[in-house]
Coordinates of C-alpha atoms and ligand atoms in Angstrom, one line a residue:
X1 CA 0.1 -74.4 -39.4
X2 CA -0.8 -72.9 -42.6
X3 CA 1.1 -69.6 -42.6
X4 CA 0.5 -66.2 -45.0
X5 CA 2.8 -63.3 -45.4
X6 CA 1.2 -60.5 -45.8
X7 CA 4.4 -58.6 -44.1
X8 CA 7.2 -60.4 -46.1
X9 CA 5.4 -59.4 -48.9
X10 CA 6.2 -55.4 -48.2
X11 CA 9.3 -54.4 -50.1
X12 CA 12.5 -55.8 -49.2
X13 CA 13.7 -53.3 -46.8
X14 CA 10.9 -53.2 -43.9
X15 CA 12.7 -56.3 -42.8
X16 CA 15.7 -58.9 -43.5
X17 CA 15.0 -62.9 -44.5
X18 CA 16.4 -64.7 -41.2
X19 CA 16.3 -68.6 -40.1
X20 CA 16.3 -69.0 -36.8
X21 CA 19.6 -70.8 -36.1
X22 CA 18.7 -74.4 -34.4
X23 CA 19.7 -75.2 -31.1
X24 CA 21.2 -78.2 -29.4
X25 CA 18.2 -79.9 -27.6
X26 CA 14.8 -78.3 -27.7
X27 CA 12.7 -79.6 -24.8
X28 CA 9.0 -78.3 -24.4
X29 CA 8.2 -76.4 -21.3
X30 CA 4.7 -75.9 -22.1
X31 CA 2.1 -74.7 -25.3
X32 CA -0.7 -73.2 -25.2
X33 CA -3.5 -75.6 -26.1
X34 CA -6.3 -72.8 -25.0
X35 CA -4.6 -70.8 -27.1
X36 CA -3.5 -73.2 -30.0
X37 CA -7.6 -73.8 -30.6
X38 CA -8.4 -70.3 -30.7
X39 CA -6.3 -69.7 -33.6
X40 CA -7.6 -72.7 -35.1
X41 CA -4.0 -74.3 -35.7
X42 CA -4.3 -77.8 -36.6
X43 CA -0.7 -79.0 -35.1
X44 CA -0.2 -82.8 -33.8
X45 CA 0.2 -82.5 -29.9
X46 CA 1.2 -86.3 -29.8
X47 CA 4.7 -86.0 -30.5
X48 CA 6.4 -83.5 -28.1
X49 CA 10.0 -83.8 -29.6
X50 CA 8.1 -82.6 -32.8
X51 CA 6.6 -79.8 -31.2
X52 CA 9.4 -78.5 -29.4
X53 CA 11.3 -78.3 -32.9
X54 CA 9.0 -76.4 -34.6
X55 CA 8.8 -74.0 -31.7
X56 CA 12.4 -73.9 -31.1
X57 CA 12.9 -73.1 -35.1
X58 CA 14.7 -76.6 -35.7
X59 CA 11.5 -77.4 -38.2
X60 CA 10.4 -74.5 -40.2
X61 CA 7.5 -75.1 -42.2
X62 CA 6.3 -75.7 -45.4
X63 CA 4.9 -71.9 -45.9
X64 CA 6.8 -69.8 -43.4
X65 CA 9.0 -67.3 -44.4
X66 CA 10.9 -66.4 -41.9
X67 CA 11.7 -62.5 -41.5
X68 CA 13.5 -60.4 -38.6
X69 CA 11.4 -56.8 -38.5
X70 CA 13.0 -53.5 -39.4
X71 CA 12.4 -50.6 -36.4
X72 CA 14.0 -47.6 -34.6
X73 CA 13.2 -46.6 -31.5
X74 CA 13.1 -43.5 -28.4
X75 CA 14.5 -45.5 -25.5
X76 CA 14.5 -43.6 -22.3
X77 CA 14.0 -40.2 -24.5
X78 CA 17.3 -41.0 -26.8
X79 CA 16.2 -41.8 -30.6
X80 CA 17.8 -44.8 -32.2
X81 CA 17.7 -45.2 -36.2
X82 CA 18.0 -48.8 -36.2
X83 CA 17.3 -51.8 -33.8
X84 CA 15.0 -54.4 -35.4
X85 CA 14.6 -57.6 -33.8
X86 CA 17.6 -58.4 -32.5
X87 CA 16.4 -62.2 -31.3
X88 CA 13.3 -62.3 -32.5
X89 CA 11.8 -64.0 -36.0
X90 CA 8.3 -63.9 -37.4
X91 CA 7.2 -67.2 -38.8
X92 CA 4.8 -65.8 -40.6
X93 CA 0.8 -65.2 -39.8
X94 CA -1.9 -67.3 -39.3
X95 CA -5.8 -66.7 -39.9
X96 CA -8.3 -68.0 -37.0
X97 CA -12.1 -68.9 -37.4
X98 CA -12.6 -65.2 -37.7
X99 CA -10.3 -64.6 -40.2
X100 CA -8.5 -62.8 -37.7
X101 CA -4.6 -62.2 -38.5
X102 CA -1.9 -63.1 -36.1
X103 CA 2.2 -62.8 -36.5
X104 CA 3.4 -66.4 -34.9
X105 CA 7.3 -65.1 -33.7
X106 CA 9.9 -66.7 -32.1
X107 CA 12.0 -64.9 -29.3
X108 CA 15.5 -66.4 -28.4
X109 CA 16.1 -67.9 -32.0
X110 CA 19.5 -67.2 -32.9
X111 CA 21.4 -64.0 -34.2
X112 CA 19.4 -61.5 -36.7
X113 CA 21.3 -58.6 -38.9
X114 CA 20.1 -56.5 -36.5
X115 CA 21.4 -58.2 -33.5
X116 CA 24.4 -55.9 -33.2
X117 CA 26.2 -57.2 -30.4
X118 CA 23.4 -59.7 -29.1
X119 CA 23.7 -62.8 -29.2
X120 CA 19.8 -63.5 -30.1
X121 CA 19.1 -65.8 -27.3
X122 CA 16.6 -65.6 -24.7
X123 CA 17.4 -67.1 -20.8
X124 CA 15.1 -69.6 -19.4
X125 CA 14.2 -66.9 -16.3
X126 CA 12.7 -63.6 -18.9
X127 CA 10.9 -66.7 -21.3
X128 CA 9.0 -67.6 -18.5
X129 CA 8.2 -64.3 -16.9
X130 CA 7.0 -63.2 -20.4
X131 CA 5.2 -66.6 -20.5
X132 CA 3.2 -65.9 -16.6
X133 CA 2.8 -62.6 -17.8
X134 CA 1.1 -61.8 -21.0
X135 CA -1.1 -64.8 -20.2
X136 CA -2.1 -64.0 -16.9
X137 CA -2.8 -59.9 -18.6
X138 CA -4.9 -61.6 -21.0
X139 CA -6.9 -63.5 -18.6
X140 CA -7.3 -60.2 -16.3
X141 CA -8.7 -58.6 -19.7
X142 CA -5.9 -56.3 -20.7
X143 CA -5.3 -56.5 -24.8
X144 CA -1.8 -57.7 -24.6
X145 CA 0.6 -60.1 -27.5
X146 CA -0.1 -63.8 -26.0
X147 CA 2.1 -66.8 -25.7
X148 CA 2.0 -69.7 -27.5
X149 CA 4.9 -71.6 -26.4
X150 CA 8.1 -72.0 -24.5
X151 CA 11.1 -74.6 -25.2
X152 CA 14.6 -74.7 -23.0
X153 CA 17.2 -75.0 -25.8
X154 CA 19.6 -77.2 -24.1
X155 CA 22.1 -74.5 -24.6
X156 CA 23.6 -72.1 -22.2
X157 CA 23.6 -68.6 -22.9
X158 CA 25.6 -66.1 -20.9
X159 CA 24.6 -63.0 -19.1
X160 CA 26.0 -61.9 -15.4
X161 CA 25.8 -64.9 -15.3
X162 CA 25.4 -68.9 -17.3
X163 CA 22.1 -69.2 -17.8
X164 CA 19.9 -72.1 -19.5
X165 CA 18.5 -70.3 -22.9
X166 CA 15.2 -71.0 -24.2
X167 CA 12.4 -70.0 -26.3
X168 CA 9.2 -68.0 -26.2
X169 CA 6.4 -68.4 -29.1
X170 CA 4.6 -65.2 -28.9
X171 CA 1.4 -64.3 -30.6
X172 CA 0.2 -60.8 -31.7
X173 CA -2.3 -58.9 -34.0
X174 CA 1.0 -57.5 -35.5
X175 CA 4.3 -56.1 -34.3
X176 CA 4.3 -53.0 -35.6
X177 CA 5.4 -50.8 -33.4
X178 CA 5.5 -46.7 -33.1
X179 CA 9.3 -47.2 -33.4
X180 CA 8.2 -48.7 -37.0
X181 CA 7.2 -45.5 -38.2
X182 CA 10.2 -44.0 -36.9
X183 CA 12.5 -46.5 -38.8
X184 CA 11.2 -44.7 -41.8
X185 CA 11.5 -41.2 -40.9
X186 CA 15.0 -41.1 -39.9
X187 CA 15.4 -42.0 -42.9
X188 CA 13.2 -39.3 -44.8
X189 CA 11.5 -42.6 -46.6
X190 CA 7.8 -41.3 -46.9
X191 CA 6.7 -43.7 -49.7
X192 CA 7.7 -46.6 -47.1
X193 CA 5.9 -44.4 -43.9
X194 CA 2.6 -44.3 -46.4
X195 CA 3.0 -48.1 -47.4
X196 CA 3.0 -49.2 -43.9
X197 CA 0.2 -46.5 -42.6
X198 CA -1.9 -48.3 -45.8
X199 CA -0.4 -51.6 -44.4
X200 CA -1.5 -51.2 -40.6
X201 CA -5.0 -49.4 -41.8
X202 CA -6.2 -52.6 -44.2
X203 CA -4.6 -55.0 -41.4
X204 CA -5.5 -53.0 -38.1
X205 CA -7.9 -50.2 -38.5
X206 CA -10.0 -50.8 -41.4
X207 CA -12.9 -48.6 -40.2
X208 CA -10.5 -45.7 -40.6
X209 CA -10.5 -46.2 -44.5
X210 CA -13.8 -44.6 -44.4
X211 CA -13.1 -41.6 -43.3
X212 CA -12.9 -38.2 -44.7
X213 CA -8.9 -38.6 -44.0
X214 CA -8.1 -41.9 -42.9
X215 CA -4.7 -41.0 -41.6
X216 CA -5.9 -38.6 -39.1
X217 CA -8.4 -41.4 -38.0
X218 CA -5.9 -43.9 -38.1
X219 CA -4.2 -41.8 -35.5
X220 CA -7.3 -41.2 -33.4
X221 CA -7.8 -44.9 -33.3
X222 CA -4.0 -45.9 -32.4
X223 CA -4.5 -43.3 -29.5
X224 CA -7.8 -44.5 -28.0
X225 CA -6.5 -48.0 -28.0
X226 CA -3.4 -46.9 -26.7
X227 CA -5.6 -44.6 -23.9
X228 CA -7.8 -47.4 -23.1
X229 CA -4.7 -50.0 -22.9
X230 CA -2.8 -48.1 -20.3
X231 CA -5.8 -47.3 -18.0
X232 CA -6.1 -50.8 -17.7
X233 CA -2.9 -51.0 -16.7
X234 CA -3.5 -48.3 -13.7
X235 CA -6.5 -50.3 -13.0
X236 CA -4.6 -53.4 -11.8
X237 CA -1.2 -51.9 -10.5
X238 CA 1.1 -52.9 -14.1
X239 CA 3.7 -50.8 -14.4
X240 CA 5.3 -52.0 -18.2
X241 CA 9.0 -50.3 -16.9
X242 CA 10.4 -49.9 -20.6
X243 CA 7.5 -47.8 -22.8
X244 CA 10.5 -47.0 -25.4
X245 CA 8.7 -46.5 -28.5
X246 CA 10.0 -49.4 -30.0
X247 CA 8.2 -51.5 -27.1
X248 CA 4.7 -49.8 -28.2
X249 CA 3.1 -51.7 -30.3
X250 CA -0.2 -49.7 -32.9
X251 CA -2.5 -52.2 -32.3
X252 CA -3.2 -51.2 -28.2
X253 CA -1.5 -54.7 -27.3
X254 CA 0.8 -55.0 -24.4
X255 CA 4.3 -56.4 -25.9
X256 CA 7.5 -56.3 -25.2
X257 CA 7.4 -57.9 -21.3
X258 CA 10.9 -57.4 -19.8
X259 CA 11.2 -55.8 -16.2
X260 CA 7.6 -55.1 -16.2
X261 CA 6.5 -55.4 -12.3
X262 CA 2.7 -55.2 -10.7
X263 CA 2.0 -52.9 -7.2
X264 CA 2.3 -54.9 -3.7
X265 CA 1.6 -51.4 -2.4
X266 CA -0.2 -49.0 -3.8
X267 CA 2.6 -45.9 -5.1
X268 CA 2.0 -43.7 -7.9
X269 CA 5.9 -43.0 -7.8
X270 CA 6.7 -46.8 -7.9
X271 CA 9.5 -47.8 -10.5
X272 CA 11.1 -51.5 -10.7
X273 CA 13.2 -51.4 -13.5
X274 CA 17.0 -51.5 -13.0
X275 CA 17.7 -49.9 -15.8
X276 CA 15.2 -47.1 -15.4
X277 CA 17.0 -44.8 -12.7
X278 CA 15.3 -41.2 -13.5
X279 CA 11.5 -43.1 -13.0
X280 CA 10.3 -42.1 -16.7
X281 CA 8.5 -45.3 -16.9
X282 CA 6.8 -44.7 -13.2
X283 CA 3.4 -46.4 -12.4
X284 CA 2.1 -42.9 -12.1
X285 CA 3.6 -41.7 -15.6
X286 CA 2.4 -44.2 -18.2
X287 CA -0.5 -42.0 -19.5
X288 CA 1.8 -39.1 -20.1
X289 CA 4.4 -41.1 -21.9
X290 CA 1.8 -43.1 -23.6
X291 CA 0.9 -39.6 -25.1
X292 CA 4.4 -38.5 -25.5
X293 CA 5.2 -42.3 -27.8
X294 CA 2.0 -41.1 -30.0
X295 CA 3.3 -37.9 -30.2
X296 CA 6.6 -39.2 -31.9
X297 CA 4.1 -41.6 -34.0
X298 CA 2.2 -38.1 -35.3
X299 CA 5.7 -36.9 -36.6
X300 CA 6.0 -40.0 -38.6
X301 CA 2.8 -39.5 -40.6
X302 CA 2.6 -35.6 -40.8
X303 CA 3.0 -35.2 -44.8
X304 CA 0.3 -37.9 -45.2
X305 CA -2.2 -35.8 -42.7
X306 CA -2.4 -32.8 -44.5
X307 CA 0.2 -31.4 -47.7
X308 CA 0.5 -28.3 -45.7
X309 CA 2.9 -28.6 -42.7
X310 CA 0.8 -26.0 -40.7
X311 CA -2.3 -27.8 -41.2
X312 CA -0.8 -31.0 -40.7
X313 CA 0.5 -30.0 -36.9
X314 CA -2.6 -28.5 -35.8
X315 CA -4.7 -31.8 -37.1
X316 CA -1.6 -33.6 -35.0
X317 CA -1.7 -31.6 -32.0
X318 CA -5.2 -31.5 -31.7
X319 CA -5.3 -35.6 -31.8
X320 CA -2.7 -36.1 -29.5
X321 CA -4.3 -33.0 -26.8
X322 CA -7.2 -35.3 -26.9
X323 CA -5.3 -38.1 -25.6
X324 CA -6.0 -36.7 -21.9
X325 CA -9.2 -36.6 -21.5
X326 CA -9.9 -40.5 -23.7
X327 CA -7.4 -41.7 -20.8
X328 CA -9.3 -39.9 -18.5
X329 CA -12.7 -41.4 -19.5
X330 CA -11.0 -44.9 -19.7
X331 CA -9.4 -44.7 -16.6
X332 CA -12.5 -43.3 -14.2
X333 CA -14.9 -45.4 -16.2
X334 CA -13.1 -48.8 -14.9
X335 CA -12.4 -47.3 -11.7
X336 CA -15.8 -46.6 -10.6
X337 CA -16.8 -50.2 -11.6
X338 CA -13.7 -51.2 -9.5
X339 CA -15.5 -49.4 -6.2
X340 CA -18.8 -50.7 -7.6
X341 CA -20.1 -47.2 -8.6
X342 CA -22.9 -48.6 -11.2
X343 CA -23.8 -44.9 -12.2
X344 CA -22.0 -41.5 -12.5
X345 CA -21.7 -39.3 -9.8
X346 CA -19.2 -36.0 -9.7
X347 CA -17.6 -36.9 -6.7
X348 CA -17.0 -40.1 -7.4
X349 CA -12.9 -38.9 -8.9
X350 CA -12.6 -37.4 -5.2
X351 CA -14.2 -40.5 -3.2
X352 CA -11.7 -43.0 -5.4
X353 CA -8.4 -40.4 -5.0
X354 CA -8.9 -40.5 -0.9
X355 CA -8.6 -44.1 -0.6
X356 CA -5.9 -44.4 -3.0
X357 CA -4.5 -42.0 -1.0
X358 CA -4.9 -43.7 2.2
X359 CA -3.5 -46.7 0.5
X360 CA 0.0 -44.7 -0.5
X361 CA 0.0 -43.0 2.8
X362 CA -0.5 -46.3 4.7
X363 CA 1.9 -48.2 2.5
X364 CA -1.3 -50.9 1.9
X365 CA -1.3 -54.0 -0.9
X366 CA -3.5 -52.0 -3.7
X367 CA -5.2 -55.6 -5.4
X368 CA -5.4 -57.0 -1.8
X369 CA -7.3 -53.4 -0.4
X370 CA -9.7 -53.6 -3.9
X371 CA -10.7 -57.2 -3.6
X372 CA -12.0 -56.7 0.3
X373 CA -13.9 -54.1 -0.8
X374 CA -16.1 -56.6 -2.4
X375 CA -16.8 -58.1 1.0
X376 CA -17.0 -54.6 2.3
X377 CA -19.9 -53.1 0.8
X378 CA -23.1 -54.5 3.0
X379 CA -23.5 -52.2 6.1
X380 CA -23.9 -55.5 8.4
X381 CA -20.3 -56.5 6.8
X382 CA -17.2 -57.2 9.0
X383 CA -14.2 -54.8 8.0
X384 CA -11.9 -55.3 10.9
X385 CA -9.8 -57.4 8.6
X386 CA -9.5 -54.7 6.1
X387 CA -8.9 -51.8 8.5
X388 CA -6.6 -53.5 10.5
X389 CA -4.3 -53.2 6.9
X390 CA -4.6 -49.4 7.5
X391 CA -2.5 -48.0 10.9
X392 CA -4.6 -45.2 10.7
X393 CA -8.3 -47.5 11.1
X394 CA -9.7 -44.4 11.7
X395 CA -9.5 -42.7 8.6
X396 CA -10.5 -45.8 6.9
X397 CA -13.6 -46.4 8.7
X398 CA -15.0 -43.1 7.7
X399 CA -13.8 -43.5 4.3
X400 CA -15.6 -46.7 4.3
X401 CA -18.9 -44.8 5.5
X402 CA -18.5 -42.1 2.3
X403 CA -18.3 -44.8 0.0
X404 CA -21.2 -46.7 1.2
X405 CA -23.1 -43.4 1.2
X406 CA -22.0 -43.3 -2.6
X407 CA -23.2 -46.9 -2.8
X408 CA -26.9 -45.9 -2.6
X409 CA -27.6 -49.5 -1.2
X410 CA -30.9 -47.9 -0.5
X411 CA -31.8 -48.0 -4.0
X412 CA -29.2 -51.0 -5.6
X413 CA -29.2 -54.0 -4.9
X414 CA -25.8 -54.8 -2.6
X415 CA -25.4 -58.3 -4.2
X416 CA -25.4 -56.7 -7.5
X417 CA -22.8 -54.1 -6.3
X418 CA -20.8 -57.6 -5.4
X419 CA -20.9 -59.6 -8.6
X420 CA -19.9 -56.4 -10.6
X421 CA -16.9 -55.9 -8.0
X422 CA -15.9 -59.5 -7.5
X423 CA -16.0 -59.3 -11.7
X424 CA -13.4 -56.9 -11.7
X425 CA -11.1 -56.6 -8.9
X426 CA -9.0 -59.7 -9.2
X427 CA -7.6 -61.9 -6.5
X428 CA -4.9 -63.5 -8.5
X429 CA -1.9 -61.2 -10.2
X430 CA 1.3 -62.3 -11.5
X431 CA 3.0 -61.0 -7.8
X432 CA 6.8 -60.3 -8.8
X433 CA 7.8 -62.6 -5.8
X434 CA 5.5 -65.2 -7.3
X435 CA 8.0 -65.4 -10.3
X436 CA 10.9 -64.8 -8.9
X437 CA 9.6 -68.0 -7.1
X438 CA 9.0 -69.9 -10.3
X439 CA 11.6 -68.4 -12.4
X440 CA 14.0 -70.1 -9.4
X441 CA 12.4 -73.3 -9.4
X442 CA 12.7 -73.6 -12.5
X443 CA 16.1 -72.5 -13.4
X444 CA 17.5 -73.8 -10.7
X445 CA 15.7 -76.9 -10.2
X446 CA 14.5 -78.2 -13.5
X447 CA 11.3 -77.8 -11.7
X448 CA 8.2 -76.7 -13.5
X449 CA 5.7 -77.7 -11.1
X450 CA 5.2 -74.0 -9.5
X451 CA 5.3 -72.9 -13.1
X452 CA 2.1 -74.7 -14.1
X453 CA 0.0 -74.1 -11.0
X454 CA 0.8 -70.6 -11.2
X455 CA -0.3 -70.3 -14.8
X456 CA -3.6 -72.3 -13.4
X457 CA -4.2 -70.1 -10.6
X458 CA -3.2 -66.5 -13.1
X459 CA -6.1 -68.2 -15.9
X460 CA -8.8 -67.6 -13.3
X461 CA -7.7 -64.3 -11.9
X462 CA -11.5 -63.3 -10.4
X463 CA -12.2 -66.5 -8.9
X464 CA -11.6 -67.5 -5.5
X465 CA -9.7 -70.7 -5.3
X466 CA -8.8 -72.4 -1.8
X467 CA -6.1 -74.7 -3.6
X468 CA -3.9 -71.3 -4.2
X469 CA -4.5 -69.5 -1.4
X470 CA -0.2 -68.5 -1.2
X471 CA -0.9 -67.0 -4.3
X472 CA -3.0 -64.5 -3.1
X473 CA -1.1 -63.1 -0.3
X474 CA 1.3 -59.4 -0.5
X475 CA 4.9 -60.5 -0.3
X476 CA 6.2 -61.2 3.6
X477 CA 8.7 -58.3 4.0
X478 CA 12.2 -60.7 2.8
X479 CA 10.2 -61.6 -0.3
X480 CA 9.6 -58.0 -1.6
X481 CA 10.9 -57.3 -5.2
X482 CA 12.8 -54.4 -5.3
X483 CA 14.1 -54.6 -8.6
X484 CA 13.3 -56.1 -11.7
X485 CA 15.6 -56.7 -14.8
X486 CA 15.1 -56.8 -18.5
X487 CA 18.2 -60.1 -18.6
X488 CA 18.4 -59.7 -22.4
Ligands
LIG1 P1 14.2 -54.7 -25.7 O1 14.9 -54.3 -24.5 O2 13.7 -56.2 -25.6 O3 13.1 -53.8 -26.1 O4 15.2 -54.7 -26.9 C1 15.8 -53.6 -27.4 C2 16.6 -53.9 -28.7 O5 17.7 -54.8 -28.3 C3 15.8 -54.7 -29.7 O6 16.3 -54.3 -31.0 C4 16.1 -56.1 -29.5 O7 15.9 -56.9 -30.6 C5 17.6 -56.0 -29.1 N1 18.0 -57.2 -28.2 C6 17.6 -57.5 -27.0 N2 18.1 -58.6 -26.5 C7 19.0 -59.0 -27.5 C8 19.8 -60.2 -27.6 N3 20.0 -61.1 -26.7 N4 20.5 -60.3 -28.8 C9 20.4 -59.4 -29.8 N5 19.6 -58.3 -29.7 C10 18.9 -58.1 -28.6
LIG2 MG1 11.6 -54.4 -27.3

C-alpha cells in the first residue's frame, strides 16, 4: 500500500504518534478483495499469514505513520473535552484511480493515550457486526465508512465476559468527526478550529472554496450530506443507536457501528441500544438530532463565519433551520420512489404516512411490507399474502386501492413502476437475529461459514436469490432482538 499523510502532517496536537501494539496470532477472517481493487491497493493476497499481519498492525509499512485522532464529543447530551481514539489507529491514507483519499484505520489495535481506561481491543462479536454492517449499508447505497478487513488476534480480551479479540480494517473518506471541531473549542484553540475547517474544505468540500464565504458553505454542505445520510437511514429501517457527536462523521458517512439495529416492525419509537434508556437515539428521532449534532458543529466555527458574533448566529441559525426541510426533500423524494410514485403529487406525504401507519398499528415487518408492494402494484395481482400480514385486511385492502389510484397505471407503465420499486426496496438487510446468528457461530464455533454467505446474500440486497431464502424472513417470535450492545 503506498500510504500519504496528509493528517499527520497537521500540527502535533490534532493527534498523538501510536503503534498498534502486536498481538499473539493474527488469523484472517476475511478482506475485502471488491473493495481492495477499488482503492487500487496493489497488496499480495497469496500469503494469508502476511496479510493478517499487516491488518492486525504486526507489519506496519514502509510509509505509514501511524497516528491515534484527537476528538471530544456530546454523548447522550453530556460534552466530553477529550476521547480520541481510544482503540483505533490510522495507518495513514491511500489515493484510488480517482485520486480519491481514504484513511486505512485499524480498530482493536492495542492501547492509545487516549484509551483512558480501555484496554484498545475489539471482541471478535462487534468486529464482525461492524464488518456485515457497513458492507451490507454500502451495498443498500447508504454513504457509510467500509471495511476492509477483519483478523481474530488469538488473544482473549475481557468484557462481561472472555471473549476472542480481533481486528476490523475500516475504510473512510476521513474521520473527522463533529466532535473534532469540538476538541478544539473546549479548548478556545481557533487557529487549530480554522486549520482543520481549511483541512476538511481542501480534503472534503472543495466546491465550497468558491464561495463568497466558504465557511458558511462548508456548513451547508456538511448539513445536506448529513440530511440526505439519515433519510436514507429512515428509508430502510437503520436506527445508528449512538449519534454522540463524536460518532458523526463531516463527510455524510455512516461510522462508528456499535449497537446500531434495523426495523423487523415498523415503529417510529423503536430504540435497541442498551445503553440508550431515555430513547434519544430513537428510529423516529435521528433527523432532529442529526440537526441538533450540526448545531454543536456551527458553534465550533462561529468566529470564522462572520467577525461579528451577531452576524455570525444568524448566518448559523439560518443554516441549521434549513436542515428541516433538505431532510424533508431527502426523505419524501426516496420514499415516493419506495411506493413507486414516479412523479409528485401533494398527497402523496398522506398516502405514504397511512400505510406506515397501518404498519405500526399492526405491528407488521417494514422491509418485508415494502418489498410486496413490488408484487402488489398490477390490479390483476394477488395480495392475500400481503394482507394476511395486516389483522386488520380491511384497512389494508382499501389502502392498497388509494395507492393504486395514485399509481396512474392508466398512464405508466406497471412494469416500469416494478423495476423502479424492486430497484429500491430491498429484500436482503442485515436482520439483527441474522448476526446474532453469525456473531454465535462464529465466536462460539470457530465457524465462519454463516459469516460469508451472509456477506454474499447482504452484497446483492435488491436481488431475489432462492439460495438465501432464511435470510429474508422477520425474526420467528424467540429470535427477536430486543437489545443490542455497543461490547467495547
Ligand atoms: P464509541 O462508543 O465507540 O463511540 O467510543 C467512545 C469512546 O470510547 C472513544 O473515545 C473510543 O475510542 C473509546 N473506546 C471505546 N472502546 C474502547 C476500548 N476498548 N479501549 C479504549 N477506548 C475505547
Ligand atoms: Mg465512536
Amino acid at each position: 500500500m503506498q500510504f500519504e499523510n496528509t493528517y499527520s502532517n497537521l500540527p502535533e496536537h490534532f493527534f498523538r504518534r501510536t503503534r498498534p501494539v502486536s498481538v499473539a496470532n493474527p488469523t484472517l477472517i476475511c478482506c475485502n478483495h471488491k473493495l481492495i481493487e477499488e482503492l487500487n491497493l496493489k497488496l499480495d493476497l497469496t500469503e494469508p499469514e502476511k496479510v493478517a499481519k499487516i491488518f492486525s498492525g504486526n507489519i506496519i509499512l514502509d510509509g505509514s505513520d501511524p497516528i491515534a485522532l484527537a476528538y471530544a464529543g456530546h454523548q447522550f447530551g453530556n460534552f466530553v473535552p477529550q476521547l480520541g481514539d481510544g482503540r483505533a489507529v490510522l495507518l495513514g491514507e491511500v489515493l484510488d484511480a480517482n485520486n480519491a483519499r481514504w484513511d486505512i484505520q485499524l480498530k482493536g489495535s492495542g492501547p492509545t493515550l487516549f484509551s483512558r481506561n480501555g484496554d484498545g481491543r475489539a471482541a471478535l462479536g462487534p468486529v464482525i457486526r461492524e464488518y456485515i454492517l457497513s458492507e451490507s449499508m454500502h451495498a443498500l447505497g447508504v454513504a457509510t465508512s467500509r471495511s476492509l478487513a477483519a483478523v481474530t488476534t488469538g488473544e482473549n480480551v475481557f468484557r462481561e465476559t472472555v471473549e476472542p479479540g480481533a481486528i476490523l480494517t475500516r475504510v473512510a473518506s476521513s474521520h473527522i468527526r463533529v466532535g473534532t471541531f469540538q476538541y478544539y473549542l473546549a479548548k478556545n484553540d481557533f487557529n487549530a478550529i480554522k486549520l482543520l475547517a481549511d483541512y476538511a474544505i481542501n480534503r472534503l468540500y472543495p466546491d465550497a472554496r468558491k464561495a463568497k464565504n466558504p465557511y458558511l458553505e462548508l456548513l451547508r454542505q456538511i448539513c445536506d450530506r448529513q440530511a440526505s445520510l439519515i433519510a436514507s437511514w429512515m428509508h430502510l429501517g437503520f436506527i445508528h443507536g449512538v449519534m454522540n457527536t463524536d460518532n458523526m462523521a463531516i463527510s455524510g458517512e455512516t461510522i462508528d457501528y456499535g449497537p446500531c439495529a434495523f426495523l423487523d416492525n415498523y415503529n417510529p419509537d423503536a430504540v435497541f441500544s442498551s445503553i440508550d434508556s431515555m430513547g434519544r437515539y430513537a428510529f423516529g428521532n435521528q433527523a432532529k438530532i442529526a440537526q441538533w449534532n450540526l448545531a454543536r458543529l456551527a458553534e465550533c466555527i462561529l468566529p470564522l463565519l462572520h467577525p461579528d458574533e451577531k452576524k455570525a448566529i444568524a448566518l448559523a441559525t439560518d443554516i441549521i433551520e434549513t436542515f428541516d426541510g433538505v431532510y424533508d426533500d431527502y426523505y419524501l423524494g426516496g420514499m415516493r420512489r419506495k411506493f413507486g410514485f414516479l412523479s409528485n403529487k401533494p398527497k402523496d406525504k398522506s398516502i405514504i404516512d397511512e400505510l406506515l401507519d397501518l404498519m405500526q398499528r399492526f405491528g407488521v415487518d417494514y422491509t418485508l411490507v415494502m418489498r410486496g408492494l413490488c408484487s402488489a402494484v398490477k390490479t390483476s395481482s394477488d395480495i392475500t399474502e400481503l394482507s394476511d400480514k395486516f389483522s386488520n385486511a380491511i384497512e389494508f385492502e382499501d389502502w392498497v386501492r388509494r395507492w393504486r389510484d395514485r399509481l396512474q397505471l392508466g398512464s405508466i407503465d406497471p412494469n416500469e413502476i416494478i423495476r423502479s420499486m424492486k430497484s429500491i426496496n430491498p429484500v436482503f438487510i442485515p436482520r439483527n437475529h441474522l448476526i446474532e446468528n453469525v456473531i454465535q457461530s462464529a465466536v462460539g464455533d470457530n465457524d465462519f461459514k454463516l459469516f460469508q454467505d451472509l456477506l454474499l446474500a447482504l452484497s446483492n440486497p435488491f436481488e431475489d436469490n432462492k439460495d438465501f431464502m432464511s435470510f429474508k424472513l422477520p425474526p420467528k417470535s424467540n429470535e427477536i432482538v430486543h437489545q443490542t450492545y455497543c461490547g467495547t
